Coordinates of C-alpha atoms and ligand atoms in Angstrom, one line a residue:
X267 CA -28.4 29.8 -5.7
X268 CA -27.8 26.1 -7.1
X269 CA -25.7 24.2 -6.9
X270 CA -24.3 22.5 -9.9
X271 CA -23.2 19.1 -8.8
X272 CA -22.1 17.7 -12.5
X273 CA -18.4 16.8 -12.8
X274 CA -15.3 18.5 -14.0
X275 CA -14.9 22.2 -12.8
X276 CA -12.1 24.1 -10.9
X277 CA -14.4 24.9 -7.8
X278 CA -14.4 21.4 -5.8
X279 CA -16.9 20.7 -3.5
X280 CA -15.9 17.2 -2.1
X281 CA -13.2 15.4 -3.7
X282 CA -12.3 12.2 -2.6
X283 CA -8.2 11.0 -2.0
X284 CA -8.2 7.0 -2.2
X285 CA -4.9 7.0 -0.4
X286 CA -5.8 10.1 2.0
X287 CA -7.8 7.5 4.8
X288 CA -10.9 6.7 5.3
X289 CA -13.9 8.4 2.4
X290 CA -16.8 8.4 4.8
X291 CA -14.4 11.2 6.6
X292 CA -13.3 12.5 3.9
X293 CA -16.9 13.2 2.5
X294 CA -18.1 14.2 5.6
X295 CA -15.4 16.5 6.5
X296 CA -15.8 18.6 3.0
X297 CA -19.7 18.6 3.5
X298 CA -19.3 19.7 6.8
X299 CA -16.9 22.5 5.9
X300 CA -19.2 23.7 3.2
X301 CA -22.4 24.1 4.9
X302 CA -19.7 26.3 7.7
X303 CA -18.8 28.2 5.4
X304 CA -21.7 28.7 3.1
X305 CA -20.4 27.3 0.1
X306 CA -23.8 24.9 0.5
X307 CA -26.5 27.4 2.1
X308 CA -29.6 26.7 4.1
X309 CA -32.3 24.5 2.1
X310 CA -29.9 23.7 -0.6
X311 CA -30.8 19.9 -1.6
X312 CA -28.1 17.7 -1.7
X313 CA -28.1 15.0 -4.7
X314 CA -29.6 11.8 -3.5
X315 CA -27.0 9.4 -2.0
X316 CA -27.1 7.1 -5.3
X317 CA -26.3 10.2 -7.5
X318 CA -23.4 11.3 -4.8
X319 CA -22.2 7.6 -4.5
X320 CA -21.8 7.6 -8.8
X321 CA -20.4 11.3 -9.1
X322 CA -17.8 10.4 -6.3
X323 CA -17.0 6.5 -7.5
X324 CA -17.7 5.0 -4.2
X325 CA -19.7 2.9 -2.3
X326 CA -23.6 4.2 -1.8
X327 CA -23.4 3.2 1.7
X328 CA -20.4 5.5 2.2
X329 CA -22.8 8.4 1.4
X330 CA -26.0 7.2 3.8
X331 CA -23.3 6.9 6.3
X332 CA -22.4 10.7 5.7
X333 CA -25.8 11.5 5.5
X334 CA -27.1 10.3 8.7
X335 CA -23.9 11.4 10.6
X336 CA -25.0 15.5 9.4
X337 CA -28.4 14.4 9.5
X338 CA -27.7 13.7 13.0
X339 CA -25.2 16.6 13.8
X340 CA -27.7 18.9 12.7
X341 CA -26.3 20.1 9.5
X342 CA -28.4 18.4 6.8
X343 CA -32.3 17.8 7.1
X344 CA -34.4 15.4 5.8
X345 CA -38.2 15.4 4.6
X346 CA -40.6 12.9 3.3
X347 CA -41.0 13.7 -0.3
X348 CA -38.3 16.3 -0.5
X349 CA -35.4 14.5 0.2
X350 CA -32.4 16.0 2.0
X351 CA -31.8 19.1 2.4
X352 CA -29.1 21.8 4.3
X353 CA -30.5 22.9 7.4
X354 CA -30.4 26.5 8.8
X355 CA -27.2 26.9 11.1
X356 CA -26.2 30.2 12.8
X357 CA -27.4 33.3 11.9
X358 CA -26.1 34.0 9.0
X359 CA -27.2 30.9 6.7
X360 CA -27.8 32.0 2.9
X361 CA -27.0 35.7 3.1
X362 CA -23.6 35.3 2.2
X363 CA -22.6 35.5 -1.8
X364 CA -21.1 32.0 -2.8
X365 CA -19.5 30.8 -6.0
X366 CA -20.7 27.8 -7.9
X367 CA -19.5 24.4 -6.8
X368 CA -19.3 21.6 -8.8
X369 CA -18.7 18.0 -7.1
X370 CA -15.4 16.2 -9.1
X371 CA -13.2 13.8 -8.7
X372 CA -9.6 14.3 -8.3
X373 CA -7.9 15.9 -11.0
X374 CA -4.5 14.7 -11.1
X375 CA -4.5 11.0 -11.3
X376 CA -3.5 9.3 -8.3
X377 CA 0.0 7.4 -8.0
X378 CA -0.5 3.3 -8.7
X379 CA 1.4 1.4 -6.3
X380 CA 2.2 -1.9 -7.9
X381 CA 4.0 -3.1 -4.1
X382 CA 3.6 -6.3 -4.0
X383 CA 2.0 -8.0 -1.1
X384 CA -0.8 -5.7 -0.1
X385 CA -4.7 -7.1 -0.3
X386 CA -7.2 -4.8 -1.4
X387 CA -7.7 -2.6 1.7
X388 CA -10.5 -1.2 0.9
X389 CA -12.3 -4.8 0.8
X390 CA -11.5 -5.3 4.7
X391 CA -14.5 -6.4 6.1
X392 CA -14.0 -4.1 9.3
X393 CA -17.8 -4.1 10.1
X394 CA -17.5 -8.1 10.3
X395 CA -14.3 -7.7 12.3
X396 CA -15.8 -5.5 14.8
X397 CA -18.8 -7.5 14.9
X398 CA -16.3 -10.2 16.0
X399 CA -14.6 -8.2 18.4
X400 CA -17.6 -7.1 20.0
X401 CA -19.1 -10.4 20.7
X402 CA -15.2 -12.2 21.7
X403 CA -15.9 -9.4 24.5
X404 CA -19.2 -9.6 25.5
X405 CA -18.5 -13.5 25.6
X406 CA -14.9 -14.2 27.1
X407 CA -14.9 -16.0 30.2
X408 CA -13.7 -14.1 33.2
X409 CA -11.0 -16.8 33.8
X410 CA -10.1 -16.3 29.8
X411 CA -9.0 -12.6 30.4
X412 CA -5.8 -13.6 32.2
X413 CA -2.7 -15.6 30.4
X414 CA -4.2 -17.5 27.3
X415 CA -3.2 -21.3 27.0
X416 CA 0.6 -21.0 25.4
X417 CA 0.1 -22.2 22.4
X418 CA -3.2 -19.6 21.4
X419 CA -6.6 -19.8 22.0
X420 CA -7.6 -23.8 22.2
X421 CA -11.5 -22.4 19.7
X422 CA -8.9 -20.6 17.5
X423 CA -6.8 -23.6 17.1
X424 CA -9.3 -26.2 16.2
X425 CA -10.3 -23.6 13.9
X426 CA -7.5 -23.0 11.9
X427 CA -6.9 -26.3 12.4
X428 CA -10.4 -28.0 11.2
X429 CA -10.1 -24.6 7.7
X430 CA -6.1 -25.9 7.7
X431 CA -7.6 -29.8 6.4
X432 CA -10.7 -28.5 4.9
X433 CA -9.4 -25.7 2.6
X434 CA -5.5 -26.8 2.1
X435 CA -5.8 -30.4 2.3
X436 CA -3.8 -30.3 5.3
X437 CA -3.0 -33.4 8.1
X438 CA -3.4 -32.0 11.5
X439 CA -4.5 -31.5 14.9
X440 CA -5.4 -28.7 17.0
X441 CA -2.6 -29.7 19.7
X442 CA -0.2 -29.0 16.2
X443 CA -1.4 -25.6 16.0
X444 CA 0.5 -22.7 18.0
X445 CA -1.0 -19.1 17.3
X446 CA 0.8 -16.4 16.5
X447 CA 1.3 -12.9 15.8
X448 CA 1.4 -13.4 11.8
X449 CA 3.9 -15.4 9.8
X450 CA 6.9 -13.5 10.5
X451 CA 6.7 -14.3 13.8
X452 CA 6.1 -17.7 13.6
X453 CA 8.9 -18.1 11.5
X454 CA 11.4 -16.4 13.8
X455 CA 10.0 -18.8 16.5
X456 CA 10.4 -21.7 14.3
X457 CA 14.1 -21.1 13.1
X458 CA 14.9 -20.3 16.7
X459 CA 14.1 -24.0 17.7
X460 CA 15.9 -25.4 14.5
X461 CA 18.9 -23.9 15.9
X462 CA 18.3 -24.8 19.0
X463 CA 17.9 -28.5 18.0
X464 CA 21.0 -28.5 16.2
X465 CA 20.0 -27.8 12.5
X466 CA 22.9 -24.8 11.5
X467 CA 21.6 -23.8 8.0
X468 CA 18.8 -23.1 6.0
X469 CA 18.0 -23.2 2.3
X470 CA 16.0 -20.5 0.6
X471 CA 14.4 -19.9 -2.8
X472 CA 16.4 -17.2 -5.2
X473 CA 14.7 -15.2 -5.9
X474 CA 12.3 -15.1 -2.5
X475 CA 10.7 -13.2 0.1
X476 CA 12.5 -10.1 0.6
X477 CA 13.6 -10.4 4.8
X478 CA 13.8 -14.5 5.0
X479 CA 17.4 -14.4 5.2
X480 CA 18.1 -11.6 7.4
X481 CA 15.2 -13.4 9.9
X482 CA 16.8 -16.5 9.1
X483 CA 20.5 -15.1 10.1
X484 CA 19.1 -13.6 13.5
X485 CA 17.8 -16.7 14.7
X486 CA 21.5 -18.0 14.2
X487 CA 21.3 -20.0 11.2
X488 CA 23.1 -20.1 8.1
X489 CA 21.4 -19.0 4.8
X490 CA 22.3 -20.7 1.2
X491 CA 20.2 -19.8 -1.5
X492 CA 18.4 -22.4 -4.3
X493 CA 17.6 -21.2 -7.2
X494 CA 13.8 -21.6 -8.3
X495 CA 12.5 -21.8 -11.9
X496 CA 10.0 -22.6 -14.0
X497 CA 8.9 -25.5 -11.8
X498 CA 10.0 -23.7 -8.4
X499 CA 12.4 -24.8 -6.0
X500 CA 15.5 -27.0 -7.9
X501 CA 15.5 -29.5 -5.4
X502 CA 18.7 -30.9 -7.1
X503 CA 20.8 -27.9 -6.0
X504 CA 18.9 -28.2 -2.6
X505 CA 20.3 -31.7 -2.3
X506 CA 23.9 -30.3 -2.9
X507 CA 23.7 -27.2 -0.4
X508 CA 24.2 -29.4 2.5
X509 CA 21.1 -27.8 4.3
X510 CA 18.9 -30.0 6.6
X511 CA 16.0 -27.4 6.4
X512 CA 14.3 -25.0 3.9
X513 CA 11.7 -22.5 3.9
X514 CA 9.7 -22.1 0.3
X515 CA 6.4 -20.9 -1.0
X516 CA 5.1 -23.8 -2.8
X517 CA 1.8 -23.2 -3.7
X518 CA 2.6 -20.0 -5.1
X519 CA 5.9 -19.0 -5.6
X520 CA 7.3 -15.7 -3.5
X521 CA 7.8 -13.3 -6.3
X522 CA 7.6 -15.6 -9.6
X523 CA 4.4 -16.7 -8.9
X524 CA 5.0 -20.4 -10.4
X525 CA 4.2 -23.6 -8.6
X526 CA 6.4 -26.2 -7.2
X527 CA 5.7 -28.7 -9.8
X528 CA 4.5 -32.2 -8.8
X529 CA 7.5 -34.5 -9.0
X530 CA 9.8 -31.6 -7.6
X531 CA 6.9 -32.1 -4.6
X532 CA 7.8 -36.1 -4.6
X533 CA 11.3 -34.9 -4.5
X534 CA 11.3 -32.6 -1.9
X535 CA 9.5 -35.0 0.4
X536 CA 12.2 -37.8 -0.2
X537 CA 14.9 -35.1 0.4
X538 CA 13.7 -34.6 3.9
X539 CA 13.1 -37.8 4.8
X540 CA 17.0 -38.8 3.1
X541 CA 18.6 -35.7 5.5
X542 CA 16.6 -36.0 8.2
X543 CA 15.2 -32.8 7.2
X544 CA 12.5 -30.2 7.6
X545 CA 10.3 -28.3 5.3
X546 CA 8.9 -25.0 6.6
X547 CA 5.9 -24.2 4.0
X548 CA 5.2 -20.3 3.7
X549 CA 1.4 -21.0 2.9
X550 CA 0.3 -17.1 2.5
X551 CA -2.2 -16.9 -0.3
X552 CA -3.3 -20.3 -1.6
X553 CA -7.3 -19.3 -1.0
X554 CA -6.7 -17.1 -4.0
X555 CA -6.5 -19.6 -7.2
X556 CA -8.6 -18.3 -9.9
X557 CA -8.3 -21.4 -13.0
X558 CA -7.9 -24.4 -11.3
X559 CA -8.5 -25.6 -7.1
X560 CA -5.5 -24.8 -5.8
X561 CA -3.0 -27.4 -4.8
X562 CA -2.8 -28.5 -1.4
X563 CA -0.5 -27.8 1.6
X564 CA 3.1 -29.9 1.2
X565 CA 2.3 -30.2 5.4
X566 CA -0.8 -32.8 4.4
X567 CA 1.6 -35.0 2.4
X568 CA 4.3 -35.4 5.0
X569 CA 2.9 -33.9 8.2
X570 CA 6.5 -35.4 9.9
X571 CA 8.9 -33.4 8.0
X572 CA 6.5 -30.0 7.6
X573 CA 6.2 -26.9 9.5
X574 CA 3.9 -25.1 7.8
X575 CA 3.2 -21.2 8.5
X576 CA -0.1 -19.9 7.6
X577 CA -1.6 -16.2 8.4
X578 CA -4.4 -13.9 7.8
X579 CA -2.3 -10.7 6.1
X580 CA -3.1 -11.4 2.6
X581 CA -6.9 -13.1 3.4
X582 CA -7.9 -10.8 5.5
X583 CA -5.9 -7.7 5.8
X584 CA -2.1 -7.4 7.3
X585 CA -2.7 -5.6 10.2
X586 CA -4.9 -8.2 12.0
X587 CA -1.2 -9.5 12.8
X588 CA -2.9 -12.7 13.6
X589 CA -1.2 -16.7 11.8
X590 CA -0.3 -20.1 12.9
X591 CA 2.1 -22.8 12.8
X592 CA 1.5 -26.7 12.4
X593 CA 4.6 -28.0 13.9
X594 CA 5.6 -32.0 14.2
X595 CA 5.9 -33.0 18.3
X596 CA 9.5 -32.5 17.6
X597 CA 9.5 -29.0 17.4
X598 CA 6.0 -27.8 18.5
X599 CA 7.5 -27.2 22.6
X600 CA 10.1 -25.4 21.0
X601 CA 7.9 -23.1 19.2
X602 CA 5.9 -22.5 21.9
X603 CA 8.9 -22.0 24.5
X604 CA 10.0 -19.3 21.6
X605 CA 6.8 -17.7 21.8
X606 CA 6.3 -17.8 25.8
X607 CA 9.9 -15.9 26.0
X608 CA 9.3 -13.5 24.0
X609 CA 6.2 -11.9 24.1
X610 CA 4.2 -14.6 26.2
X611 CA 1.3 -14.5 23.9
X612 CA -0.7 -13.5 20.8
X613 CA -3.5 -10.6 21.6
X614 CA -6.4 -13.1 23.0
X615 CA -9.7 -10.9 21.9
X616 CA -8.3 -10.7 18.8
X617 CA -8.1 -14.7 18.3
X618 CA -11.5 -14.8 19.7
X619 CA -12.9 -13.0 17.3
X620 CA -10.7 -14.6 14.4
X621 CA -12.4 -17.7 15.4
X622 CA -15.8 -16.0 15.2
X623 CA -15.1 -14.9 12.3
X624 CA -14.2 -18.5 10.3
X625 CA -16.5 -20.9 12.4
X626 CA -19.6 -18.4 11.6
X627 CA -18.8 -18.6 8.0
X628 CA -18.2 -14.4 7.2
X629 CA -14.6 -15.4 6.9
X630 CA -15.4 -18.0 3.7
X631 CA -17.5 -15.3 2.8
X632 CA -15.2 -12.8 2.4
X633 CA -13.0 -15.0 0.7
X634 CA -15.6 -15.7 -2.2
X635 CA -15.8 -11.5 -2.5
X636 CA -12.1 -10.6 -2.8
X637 CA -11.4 -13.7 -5.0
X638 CA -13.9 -12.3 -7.4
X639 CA -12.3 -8.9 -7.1
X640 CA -8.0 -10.6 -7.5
X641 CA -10.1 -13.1 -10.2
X642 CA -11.2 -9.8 -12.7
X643 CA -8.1 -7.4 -11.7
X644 CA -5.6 -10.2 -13.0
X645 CA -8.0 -10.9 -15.8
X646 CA -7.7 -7.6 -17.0
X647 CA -4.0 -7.6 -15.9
X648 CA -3.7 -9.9 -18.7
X649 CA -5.2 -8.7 -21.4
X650 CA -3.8 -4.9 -20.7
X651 CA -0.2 -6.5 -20.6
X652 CA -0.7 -8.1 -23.6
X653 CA -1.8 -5.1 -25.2
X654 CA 0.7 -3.3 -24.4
X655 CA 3.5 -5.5 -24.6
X656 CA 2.2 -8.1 -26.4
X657 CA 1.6 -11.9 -26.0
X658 CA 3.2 -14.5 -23.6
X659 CA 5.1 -11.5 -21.5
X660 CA 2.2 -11.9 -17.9
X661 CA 3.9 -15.1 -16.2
X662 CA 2.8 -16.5 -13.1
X663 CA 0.1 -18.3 -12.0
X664 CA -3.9 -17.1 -12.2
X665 CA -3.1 -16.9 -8.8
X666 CA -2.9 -14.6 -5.2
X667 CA -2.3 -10.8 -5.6
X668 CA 1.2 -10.6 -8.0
X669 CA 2.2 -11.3 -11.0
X670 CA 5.8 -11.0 -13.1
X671 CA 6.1 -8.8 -16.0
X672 CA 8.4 -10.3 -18.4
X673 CA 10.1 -7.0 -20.0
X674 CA 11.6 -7.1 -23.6
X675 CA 15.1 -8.6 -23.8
X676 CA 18.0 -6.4 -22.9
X677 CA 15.8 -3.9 -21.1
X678 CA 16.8 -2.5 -18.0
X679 CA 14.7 -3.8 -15.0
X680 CA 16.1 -0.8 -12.7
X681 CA 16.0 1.5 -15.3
X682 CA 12.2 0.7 -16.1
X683 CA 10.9 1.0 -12.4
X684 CA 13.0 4.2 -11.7
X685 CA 11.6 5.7 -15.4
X686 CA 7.7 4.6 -14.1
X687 CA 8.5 6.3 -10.9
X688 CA 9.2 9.5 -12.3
X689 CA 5.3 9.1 -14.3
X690 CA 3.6 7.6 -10.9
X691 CA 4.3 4.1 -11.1
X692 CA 5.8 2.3 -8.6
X693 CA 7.2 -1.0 -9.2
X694 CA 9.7 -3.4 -7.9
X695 CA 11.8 -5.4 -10.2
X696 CA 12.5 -8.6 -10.0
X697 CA 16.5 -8.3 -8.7
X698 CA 15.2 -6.4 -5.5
X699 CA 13.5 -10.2 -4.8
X700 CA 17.3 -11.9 -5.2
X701 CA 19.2 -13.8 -2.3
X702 CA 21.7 -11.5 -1.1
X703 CA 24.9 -13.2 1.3
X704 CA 25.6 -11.6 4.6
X705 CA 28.5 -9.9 3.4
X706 CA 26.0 -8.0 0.5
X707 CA 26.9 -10.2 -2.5
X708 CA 24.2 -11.2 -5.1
X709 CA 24.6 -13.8 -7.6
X710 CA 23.0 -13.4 -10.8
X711 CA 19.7 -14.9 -11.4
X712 CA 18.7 -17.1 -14.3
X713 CA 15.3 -15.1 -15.4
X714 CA 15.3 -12.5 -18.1
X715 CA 14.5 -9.2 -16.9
X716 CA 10.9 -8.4 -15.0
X717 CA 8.8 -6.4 -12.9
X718 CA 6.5 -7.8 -10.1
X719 CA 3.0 -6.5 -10.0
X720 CA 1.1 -6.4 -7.1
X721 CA -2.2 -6.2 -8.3
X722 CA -4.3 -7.0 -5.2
X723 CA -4.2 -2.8 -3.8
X724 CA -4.9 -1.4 -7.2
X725 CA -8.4 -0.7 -9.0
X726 CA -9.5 -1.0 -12.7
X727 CA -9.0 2.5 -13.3
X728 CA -5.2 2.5 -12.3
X729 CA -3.9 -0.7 -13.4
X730 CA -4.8 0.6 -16.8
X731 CA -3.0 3.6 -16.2
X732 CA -0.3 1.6 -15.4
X733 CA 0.5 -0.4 -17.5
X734 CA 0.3 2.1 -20.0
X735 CA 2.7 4.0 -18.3
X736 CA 5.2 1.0 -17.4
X737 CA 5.1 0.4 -21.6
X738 CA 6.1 3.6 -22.1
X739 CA 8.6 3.5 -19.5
X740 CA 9.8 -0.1 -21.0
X741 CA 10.2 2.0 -24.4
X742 CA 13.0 4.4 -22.8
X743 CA 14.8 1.7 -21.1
X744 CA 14.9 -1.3 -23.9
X745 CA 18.3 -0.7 -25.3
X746 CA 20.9 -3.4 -24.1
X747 CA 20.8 -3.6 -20.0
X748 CA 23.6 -2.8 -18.1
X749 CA 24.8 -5.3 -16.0
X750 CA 22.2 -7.3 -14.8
X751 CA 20.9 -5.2 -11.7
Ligands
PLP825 C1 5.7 -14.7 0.9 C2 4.8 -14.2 2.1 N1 4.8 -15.0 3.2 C3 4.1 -14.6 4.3 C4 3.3 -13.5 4.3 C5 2.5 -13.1 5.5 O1 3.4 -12.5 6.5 P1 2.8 -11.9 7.8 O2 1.7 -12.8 8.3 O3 3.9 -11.8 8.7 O4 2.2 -10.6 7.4 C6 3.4 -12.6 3.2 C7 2.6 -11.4 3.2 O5 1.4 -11.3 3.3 C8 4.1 -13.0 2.1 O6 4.2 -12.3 1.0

């Protein structure tokens, strides 16, 4: 018997779960199963791994991975001129009746996550990472395996340090850099030594990061929002907040996506240097710029007054748990006191093989891949947003992995993600991004209603899907909003 590997039957053979883990094991698995259980009997020739790779959508080198894994187990062989076939296992290969199998992909459509945040996971380079890994520990000093230096590995400083002025225009040295375990922490360690040095409260953007207040309150200081617009941060209403400090993405605004605009950049500068004040710059996805160079760190235009916060969870993937802080001498001891109390250091191979990773080049490398992959998914982005909800309505910059869906006046931002939910959309609105006070208060915020789109986790295929989906959804939940959410 043959097997029909063409698409689109009941009887699946291998399908293939994007969010269900790794495919190689997924393929592998069903293969493996099948050749068991004689759903593939003895000498039956598989498709060559090209043919597999296009019938299942993924990589080809996913498939000569399977292959050679049940080439290897015994399961599959392989002759010159008659390419690979299902070996003979057990004794009773090929007697058994089977029914035809067809090879398909999924056939209910798989749930888009528009989350914001997440880089495209299946772009990892894991096989340069573990290249990386492997050498850091084939080549650590002896000595180097006990306590690292307190502020981070002194090659993975000068690094960061050396990309830090190269790629973000940014003024520093490697005894400004303290490693640590990704931006969060870095920015708990940070706030802990501005309230330490006597600075009570903090200002940040509205709308912003989601947890900036709530870190902010638990390192004892006071949060005030600042409302951002068109141009970012309204550095007006920071001078009236009476804050000393404040936190802000200003390359590319945390969720709006804008950029703090040149004279608000001027501004902000002169309002640090009129309080006495610091700047903490969230710096987390300026390597992805798509129409323009993207503009450089705030820390290389006032390295006195900027703390700036930089991390590998958007470039290379978030759970490398791996950043860094450029600190002024004013506050860098404190940083690193923060981070010797608390968990006495950042995970040593891995910085070694960070550093691997950017002085050897694979990390630039990478960089060049994904922002071609972000660079075509927000093109299309646009042009399926303004399809379905016509011109002008994608704001944001060509920019990182999210963008803001303006949704027709009067709609319903709540209403809209909870309707696209219901059809396999998920979607945060804007509102979920607002400041909230510690006492669970929001004020209103001055943008008309809109979802943020994570684009960076999402193929072709489903941000097509949906957007579709979020217009129809849009459609049910246009009449006048409620109050504003
Ligand atoms: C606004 C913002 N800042 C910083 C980060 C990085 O945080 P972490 O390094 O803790 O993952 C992210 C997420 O990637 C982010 O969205």
């Amino acid at each position: 018997m043959t097997v029909d590997w063409g698409r689109g039957g009941p009887d699946l053979l291998v399908a293939v779960d994007r969010d269900a883990g790794p495919l190689r094991t997924q393929i592998q698995d069903q293969l493996r199963a099948a050749i068991r259980d004689q759903r593939l009997g003895a000498g039956e020739r598989l498709p060559s791994t090209r043919r597999l790779a296009e019938l299942l959508e993924v990589a080809r080198g996913t498939v000569v991975d399977v292959y050679e894994q049940l080439l290897a187990e015994g399961y599959l062989e392989s002759t010159v001129g008659s390419g690979t076939r299902v070996a003979a296992i057990g004794s009773s290969g090929g007697s058994a009746r089977r029914a035809p199998v067809v090879v398909s992909a999924p056939s209910s459509p798989r749930p888009v996550d528009f989350e914001y945040g997440i880089p495209d996971l299946r772009s990892v380079p894991l096989s340069d990472w573990s290249w990386a890994v492997s050498k850091a520990t084939q080549t650590l000093p002896t000595a180097a395996l006990g306590d690292e230096d307190l502020a981070g590995s002194r090659n993975l400083r000068e690094v960061v340090t050396a990309y830090h002025r190269r790629v973000r225009a940014g003024w520093a040295t490697a005894e400004d850099a303290i490693i640590v375990s990704g931006f969060r922490q870095g920015l708990a360690f940070a706030l802990a030594t501005l309230a330490r040095q006597g600075i009570p409260r903090i200002a940040l953007e509205d709308p912003g990061p989601r947890d900036h207040a709530l870190i902010a309150r638990r390192a004892g200081l006071e949060a005030v929002p600042v409302p951002v617009d068109d141009h970012g941060l309204d550095v007006g209403r920071l001078r009236r907040s009476g804050a000393r400090a404040v936190l802000l993405t200003p390359a590319h605004q945390c969720p709006t996506g804008v950029v703090l605009g040149p004279s608000r950049r001027r501004d902000l500068i002169a309002w640090a240097d009129e309080v006495d004040g610091v700047i903490l710059e969230d710096d987390y996805d300026a390597e992805f710029r798509y129409d323009r160079q993207p503009v450089g760190s705030l820390q290389g235009l006032n390295p006195a007054r900027v703390i700036a916060l930089g991390s590998v969870s958007k470039t290379l993937a978030p759970t490398i748990r791996l950043g860094w802080v450029f600190a002024p001498p004013r506050f860098a001891a404190g940083i690193v006191e923060e981070k010797r109390l608390s968990s006495r250091g950042a995970p040593g191979l891995d910085q070694e093989a960070l550093a691997l990773l950017m002085e050897t080049g694979r990390f630039d490398r990478h960089l060049r891949r994904v922002r071609e992959i972000y660079r075509t998914r927000r093109d299309l982005l646009a042009a399926e947003v303004e399809h379905a909800f016509g011109p002008g309505r994608l704001r944001g910059l060509a920019a990182g992995c999210h963008a803001l869906l303006h949704l027709p006046d009067g709609s319903s931002e709540r209403g809209v993600a909870a309707a696209a939910e219901t059809m396999g959309v998920r979607v945060n609105p804007l509102s979920h991004y607002r400041f909230v006070t510690e006492d669970g208060r929001a004020a209103p915020l001055g943008f008309p209603p809109a979802l943020v789109l994570g684009f960076g986790n999402v193929d072709e295929q489903q941000l097509r899907r949906g957007i579709r989906i979020l217009a129809r959804a849009a459609e049910r939940h246009a009449g006048p909003a409620r109050e504003r959410e």
